[in-house]
Amino acid sequence: MRFINIGFGNMVAAERIVTIVSPDSAPVKRLIQDAKDSGRVIDVSCGRRTRSVIITDSEHVILSAVQSETIANRVDNTDMDEEETEE
């Protein structure tokens, strides 16, 4: 199981990530509010501005202060590391 740093020493299992999106659009804001209402939000932004929203396969919504592109690059680098170790 590979873990991805999503900011401030917090990690998430790379295999559990379904999508990484920006929090700016109205549908994502509604998704965050619905998840807050049902207790499925994990806020790891440490009081800073939310810059990315990670949705997991368990339908948890993780709010992070790290840019979406940065997290996506970390996931891609993890995938490349897995391919190198398989060879």
mmCIF file of N, CA and C in Angstrom:
data_model
loop_
_atom_site.group_PDB
_atom_site.id
_atom_site.type_symbol
_atom_site.label_atom_id
_atom_site.label_comp_id
_atom_site.label_asym_id
_atom_site.label_seq_id
_atom_site.Cartn_x
_atom_site.Cartn_y
_atom_site.Cartn_z
ATOM 1 N N MET A 1 0.850 -1.175 0.000
ATOM 2 C CA MET A 1 0.000 0.000 0.000
ATOM 3 C C MET A 1 0.901 1.245 0.000
ATOM 4 N N ARG A 2 0.658 2.126 -0.950
ATOM 5 C CA ARG A 2 1.432 3.367 -1.085
ATOM 6 C C ARG A 2 0.643 4.528 -0.493
ATOM 7 N N PHE A 3 1.337 5.406 0.209
ATOM 8 C CA PHE A 3 0.719 6.586 0.789
ATOM 9 C C PHE A 3 1.237 7.837 0.104
ATOM 10 N N ILE A 4 0.335 8.816 -0.070
ATOM 11 C CA ILE A 4 0.657 10.088 -0.705
ATOM 12 C C ILE A 4 0.541 11.181 0.347
ATOM 13 N N ASN A 5 1.551 12.051 0.416
ATOM 14 C CA ASN A 5 1.514 13.193 1.325
ATOM 15 C C ASN A 5 0.549 14.230 0.757
ATOM 16 N N ILE A 6 -0.459 14.600 1.549
ATOM 17 C CA ILE A 6 -1.448 15.587 1.081
ATOM 18 C C ILE A 6 -1.334 16.890 1.867
ATOM 19 N N GLY A 7 -0.221 17.066 2.550
ATOM 20 C CA GLY A 7 0.041 18.317 3.241
ATOM 21 C C GLY A 7 0.072 18.189 4.747
ATOM 22 N N PHE A 8 1.011 18.894 5.362
ATOM 23 C CA PHE A 8 1.146 18.984 6.813
ATOM 24 C C PHE A 8 1.329 17.626 7.478
ATOM 25 N N GLY A 9 2.044 16.727 6.807
ATOM 26 C CA GLY A 9 2.319 15.417 7.358
ATOM 27 C C GLY A 9 1.162 14.442 7.271
ATOM 28 N N ASN A 10 0.107 14.796 6.589
ATOM 29 C CA ASN A 10 -1.048 13.906 6.433
ATOM 30 C C ASN A 10 -0.882 13.063 5.171
ATOM 31 N N MET A 11 -1.299 11.816 5.269
ATOM 32 C CA MET A 11 -1.129 10.880 4.166
ATOM 33 C C MET A 11 -2.463 10.224 3.829
ATOM 34 N N VAL A 12 -2.587 9.811 2.579
ATOM 35 C CA VAL A 12 -3.765 9.062 2.140
ATOM 36 C C VAL A 12 -3.275 7.908 1.255
ATOM 37 N N ALA A 13 -3.952 6.779 1.340
ATOM 38 C CA ALA A 13 -3.584 5.623 0.528
ATOM 39 C C ALA A 13 -3.883 5.912 -0.938
ATOM 40 N N ALA A 14 -2.886 5.770 -1.790
ATOM 41 C CA ALA A 14 -3.031 6.097 -3.210
ATOM 42 C C ALA A 14 -4.092 5.231 -3.875
ATOM 43 N N GLU A 15 -4.228 3.989 -3.441
ATOM 44 C CA GLU A 15 -5.197 3.082 -4.051
ATOM 45 C C GLU A 15 -6.636 3.465 -3.744
ATOM 46 N N ARG A 16 -6.844 4.244 -2.696
ATOM 47 C CA ARG A 16 -8.204 4.611 -2.278
ATOM 48 C C ARG A 16 -8.710 5.879 -2.970
ATOM 49 N N ILE A 17 -7.827 6.616 -3.635
ATOM 50 C CA ILE A 17 -8.212 7.872 -4.277
ATOM 51 C C ILE A 17 -8.993 7.582 -5.556
ATOM 52 N N VAL A 18 -10.184 8.186 -5.654
ATOM 53 C CA VAL A 18 -10.992 8.081 -6.864
ATOM 54 C C VAL A 18 -10.719 9.282 -7.759
ATOM 55 N N THR A 19 -10.738 10.480 -7.172
ATOM 56 C CA THR A 19 -10.508 11.689 -7.956
ATOM 57 C C THR A 19 -9.932 12.794 -7.082
ATOM 58 N N ILE A 20 -9.261 13.738 -7.745
ATOM 59 C CA ILE A 20 -8.726 14.929 -7.091
ATOM 60 C C ILE A 20 -9.241 16.110 -7.900
ATOM 61 N N VAL A 21 -9.986 17.010 -7.254
ATOM 62 C CA VAL A 21 -10.601 18.126 -7.973
ATOM 63 C C VAL A 21 -10.328 19.445 -7.258
ATOM 64 N N SER A 22 -10.546 20.516 -7.978
ATOM 65 C CA SER A 22 -10.453 21.860 -7.426
ATOM 66 C C SER A 22 -11.759 22.196 -6.704
ATOM 67 N N PRO A 23 -11.709 22.939 -5.612
ATOM 68 C CA PRO A 23 -12.924 23.231 -4.848
ATOM 69 C C PRO A 23 -13.730 24.419 -5.350
ATOM 70 N N ASP A 24 -13.400 24.946 -6.519
ATOM 71 C CA ASP A 24 -13.986 26.209 -6.971
ATOM 72 C C ASP A 24 -15.370 26.096 -7.602
ATOM 73 N N SER A 25 -15.714 24.964 -8.176
ATOM 74 C CA SER A 25 -16.993 24.880 -8.891
ATOM 75 C C SER A 25 -18.162 24.650 -7.927
ATOM 76 N N ALA A 26 -19.330 25.047 -8.368
ATOM 77 C CA ALA A 26 -20.536 24.906 -7.543
ATOM 78 C C ALA A 26 -20.870 23.447 -7.222
ATOM 79 N N PRO A 27 -20.759 22.517 -8.184
ATOM 80 C CA PRO A 27 -21.056 21.119 -7.837
ATOM 81 C C PRO A 27 -20.129 20.550 -6.757
ATOM 82 N N VAL A 28 -18.860 20.939 -6.800
ATOM 83 C CA VAL A 28 -17.922 20.451 -5.782
ATOM 84 C C VAL A 28 -18.250 21.077 -4.429
ATOM 85 N N LYS A 29 -18.640 22.334 -4.434
ATOM 86 C CA LYS A 29 -19.037 22.979 -3.174
ATOM 87 C C LYS A 29 -20.259 22.290 -2.575
ATOM 88 N N ARG A 30 -21.216 21.901 -3.421
ATOM 89 C CA ARG A 30 -22.391 21.151 -2.942
ATOM 90 C C ARG A 30 -21.985 19.781 -2.413
ATOM 91 N N LEU A 31 -21.062 19.136 -3.096
ATOM 92 C CA LEU A 31 -20.568 17.834 -2.659
ATOM 93 C C LEU A 31 -19.918 17.937 -1.282
ATOM 94 N N ILE A 32 -19.119 18.980 -1.074
ATOM 95 C CA ILE A 32 -18.467 19.192 0.227
ATOM 96 C C ILE A 32 -19.519 19.427 1.302
ATOM 97 N N GLN A 33 -20.511 20.257 1.019
ATOM 98 C CA GLN A 33 -21.544 20.550 2.008
ATOM 99 C C GLN A 33 -22.354 19.302 2.349
ATOM 100 N N ASP A 34 -22.689 18.509 1.348
ATOM 101 C CA ASP A 34 -23.420 17.259 1.596
ATOM 102 C C ASP A 34 -22.591 16.303 2.449
ATOM 103 N N ALA A 35 -21.296 16.242 2.166
ATOM 104 C CA ALA A 35 -20.415 15.367 2.937
ATOM 105 C C ALA A 35 -20.273 15.871 4.379
ATOM 106 N N LYS A 36 -20.230 17.197 4.557
ATOM 107 C CA LYS A 36 -20.177 17.751 5.916
ATOM 108 C C LYS A 36 -21.433 17.388 6.689
ATOM 109 N N ASP A 37 -22.584 17.496 6.022
ATOM 110 C CA ASP A 37 -23.853 17.182 6.674
ATOM 111 C C ASP A 37 -23.932 15.721 7.105
ATOM 112 N N SER A 38 -23.300 14.827 6.338
ATOM 113 C CA SER A 38 -23.351 13.409 6.674
ATOM 114 C C SER A 38 -22.108 12.916 7.423
ATOM 115 N N GLY A 39 -21.189 13.826 7.762
ATOM 116 C CA GLY A 39 -20.019 13.462 8.560
ATOM 117 C C GLY A 39 -18.945 12.701 7.806
ATOM 118 N N ARG A 40 -18.813 12.933 6.507
ATOM 119 C CA ARG A 40 -17.824 12.240 5.697
ATOM 120 C C ARG A 40 -16.663 13.125 5.269
ATOM 121 N N VAL A 41 -16.528 14.328 5.860
ATOM 122 C CA VAL A 41 -15.454 15.240 5.479
ATOM 123 C C VAL A 41 -14.277 15.073 6.428
ATOM 124 N N ILE A 42 -13.084 15.038 5.842
ATOM 125 C CA ILE A 42 -11.846 15.045 6.604
ATOM 126 C C ILE A 42 -11.094 16.292 6.158
ATOM 127 N N ASP A 43 -10.964 17.263 7.054
ATOM 128 C CA ASP A 43 -10.325 18.534 6.714
ATOM 129 C C ASP A 43 -8.889 18.517 7.224
ATOM 130 N N VAL A 44 -7.922 18.418 6.295
ATOM 131 C CA VAL A 44 -6.511 18.412 6.667
ATOM 132 C C VAL A 44 -5.814 19.683 6.177
ATOM 133 N N SER A 45 -6.587 20.747 6.001
ATOM 134 C CA SER A 45 -6.024 22.003 5.505
ATOM 135 C C SER A 45 -5.399 22.839 6.616
ATOM 136 N N CYS A 46 -5.571 22.433 7.861
ATOM 137 C CA CYS A 46 -4.976 23.124 9.017
ATOM 138 C C CYS A 46 -5.336 24.610 9.043
ATOM 139 N N GLY A 47 -6.573 24.929 8.717
ATOM 140 C CA GLY A 47 -7.042 26.301 8.773
ATOM 141 C C GLY A 47 -6.690 27.143 7.566
ATOM 142 N N ARG A 48 -5.987 26.585 6.629
ATOM 143 C CA ARG A 48 -5.629 27.330 5.429
ATOM 144 C C ARG A 48 -6.722 27.151 4.362
ATOM 145 N N ARG A 49 -6.564 27.880 3.279
ATOM 146 C CA ARG A 49 -7.525 27.818 2.182
ATOM 147 C C ARG A 49 -7.496 26.431 1.538
ATOM 148 N N THR A 50 -8.658 25.866 1.287
ATOM 149 C CA THR A 50 -8.750 24.568 0.617
ATOM 150 C C THR A 50 -8.425 24.749 -0.853
ATOM 151 N N ARG A 51 -7.417 24.011 -1.337
ATOM 152 C CA ARG A 51 -7.004 24.121 -2.731
ATOM 153 C C ARG A 51 -7.261 22.856 -3.526
ATOM 154 N N SER A 52 -7.558 21.763 -2.822
ATOM 155 C CA SER A 52 -7.921 20.545 -3.541
ATOM 156 C C SER A 52 -8.871 19.708 -2.697
ATOM 157 N N VAL A 53 -9.694 18.944 -3.392
ATOM 158 C CA VAL A 53 -10.664 18.063 -2.764
ATOM 159 C C VAL A 53 -10.381 16.659 -3.284
ATOM 160 N N ILE A 54 -10.142 15.736 -2.362
ATOM 161 C CA ILE A 54 -9.850 14.350 -2.716
ATOM 162 C C ILE A 54 -11.069 13.514 -2.346
ATOM 163 N N ILE A 55 -11.547 12.749 -3.302
ATOM 164 C CA ILE A 55 -12.693 11.876 -3.054
ATOM 165 C C ILE A 55 -12.187 10.442 -3.078
ATOM 166 N N THR A 56 -12.534 9.683 -2.044
ATOM 167 C CA THR A 56 -12.044 8.318 -1.918
ATOM 168 C C THR A 56 -13.124 7.314 -2.321
ATOM 169 N N ASP A 57 -12.725 6.066 -2.420
ATOM 170 C CA ASP A 57 -13.666 5.019 -2.800
ATOM 171 C C ASP A 57 -14.683 4.721 -1.696
ATOM 172 N N SER A 58 -14.422 5.181 -0.477
ATOM 173 C CA SER A 58 -15.380 5.021 0.623
ATOM 174 C C SER A 58 -16.309 6.230 0.741
ATOM 175 N N GLU A 59 -16.269 7.105 -0.270
ATOM 176 C CA GLU A 59 -17.073 8.317 -0.360
ATOM 177 C C GLU A 59 -16.726 9.358 0.693
ATOM 178 N N HIS A 60 -15.535 9.263 1.283
ATOM 179 C CA HIS A 60 -15.056 10.320 2.163
ATOM 180 C C HIS A 60 -14.513 11.448 1.292
ATOM 181 N N VAL A 61 -14.635 12.670 1.781
ATOM 182 C CA VAL A 61 -14.171 13.849 1.074
ATOM 183 C C VAL A 61 -13.071 14.471 1.922
ATOM 184 N N ILE A 62 -11.861 14.570 1.351
ATOM 185 C CA ILE A 62 -10.708 15.095 2.074
ATOM 186 C C ILE A 62 -10.380 16.462 1.506
ATOM 187 N N LEU A 63 -10.301 17.463 2.388
ATOM 188 C CA LEU A 63 -9.978 18.832 1.990
ATOM 189 C C LEU A 63 -8.517 19.095 2.306
ATOM 190 N N SER A 64 -7.756 19.533 1.327
ATOM 191 C CA SER A 64 -6.326 19.752 1.498
ATOM 192 C C SER A 64 -5.937 21.152 1.042
ATOM 193 N N ALA A 65 -4.872 21.689 1.640
ATOM 194 C CA ALA A 65 -4.367 23.007 1.275
ATOM 195 C C ALA A 65 -3.323 22.923 0.161
ATOM 196 N N VAL A 66 -3.029 21.725 -0.322
ATOM 197 C CA VAL A 66 -2.071 21.522 -1.400
ATOM 198 C C VAL A 66 -2.810 21.543 -2.733
ATOM 199 N N GLN A 67 -2.179 22.122 -3.754
ATOM 200 C CA GLN A 67 -2.793 22.215 -5.079
ATOM 201 C C GLN A 67 -3.120 20.832 -5.648
ATOM 202 N N SER A 68 -4.182 20.753 -6.420
ATOM 203 C CA SER A 68 -4.601 19.496 -7.046
ATOM 204 C C SER A 68 -3.506 18.914 -7.941
ATOM 205 N N GLU A 69 -2.841 19.775 -8.702
ATOM 206 C CA GLU A 69 -1.792 19.322 -9.611
ATOM 207 C C GLU A 69 -0.634 18.694 -8.849
ATOM 208 N N THR A 70 -0.294 19.262 -7.705
ATOM 209 C CA THR A 70 0.805 18.739 -6.891
ATOM 210 C C THR A 70 0.483 17.339 -6.388
ATOM 211 N N ILE A 71 -0.729 17.153 -5.892
ATOM 212 C CA ILE A 71 -1.131 15.837 -5.395
ATOM 213 C C ILE A 71 -1.176 14.841 -6.554
ATOM 214 N N ALA A 72 -1.693 15.264 -7.704
ATOM 215 C CA ALA A 72 -1.761 14.375 -8.870
ATOM 216 C C ALA A 72 -0.355 13.950 -9.299
ATOM 217 N N ASN A 73 0.593 14.869 -9.262
ATOM 218 C CA ASN A 73 1.977 14.527 -9.608
ATOM 219 C C ASN A 73 2.549 13.521 -8.618
ATOM 220 N N ARG A 74 2.220 13.667 -7.353
ATOM 221 C CA ARG A 74 2.698 12.716 -6.351
ATOM 222 C C ARG A 74 2.112 11.331 -6.594
ATOM 223 N N VAL A 75 0.849 11.267 -6.981
ATOM 224 C CA VAL A 75 0.224 9.982 -7.299
ATOM 225 C C VAL A 75 0.900 9.376 -8.527
ATOM 226 N N ASP A 76 1.158 10.186 -9.559
ATOM 227 C CA ASP A 76 1.825 9.695 -10.770
ATOM 228 C C ASP A 76 3.217 9.172 -10.457
ATOM 229 N N ASN A 77 3.961 9.888 -9.614
ATOM 230 C CA ASN A 77 5.309 9.453 -9.246
ATOM 231 C C ASN A 77 5.267 8.132 -8.492
ATOM 232 N N THR A 78 4.242 7.942 -7.672
ATOM 233 C CA THR A 78 4.087 6.676 -6.953
ATOM 234 C C THR A 78 3.819 5.547 -7.933
ATOM 235 N N ASP A 79 2.988 5.806 -8.950
ATOM 236 C CA ASP A 79 2.699 4.793 -9.962
ATOM 237 C C ASP A 79 3.969 4.421 -10.726
ATOM 238 N N MET A 80 4.811 5.399 -11.034
ATOM 239 C CA MET A 80 6.062 5.127 -11.739
ATOM 240 C C MET A 80 7.001 4.301 -10.867
ATOM 241 N N ASP A 81 7.034 4.613 -9.569
ATOM 242 C CA ASP A 81 7.881 3.848 -8.644
ATOM 243 C C ASP A 81 7.440 2.392 -8.598
ATOM 244 N N GLU A 82 6.147 2.142 -8.625
ATOM 245 C CA GLU A 82 5.627 0.766 -8.608
ATOM 246 C C GLU A 82 6.052 0.022 -9.865
ATOM 247 N N GLU A 83 6.006 0.685 -11.019
ATOM 248 C CA GLU A 83 6.385 0.049 -12.281
ATOM 249 C C GLU A 83 7.865 -0.299 -12.278
ATOM 250 N N GLU A 84 8.713 0.576 -11.725
ATOM 251 C CA GLU A 84 10.142 0.314 -11.680
ATOM 252 C C GLU A 84 10.465 -0.864 -10.767
ATOM 253 N N THR A 85 9.761 -0.997 -9.651
ATOM 254 C CA THR A 85 10.046 -2.092 -8.739
ATOM 255 C C THR A 85 9.557 -3.427 -9.290
ATOM 256 N N GLU A 86 8.565 -3.409 -10.176
ATOM 257 C CA GLU A 86 8.066 -4.651 -10.775
ATOM 258 C C GLU A 86 9.041 -5.203 -11.814
ATOM 259 N N GLU A 87 9.859 -4.347 -12.412
ATOM 260 C CA GLU A 87 10.774 -4.789 -13.462
ATOM 261 C C GLU A 87 11.974 -5.462 -12.914
#
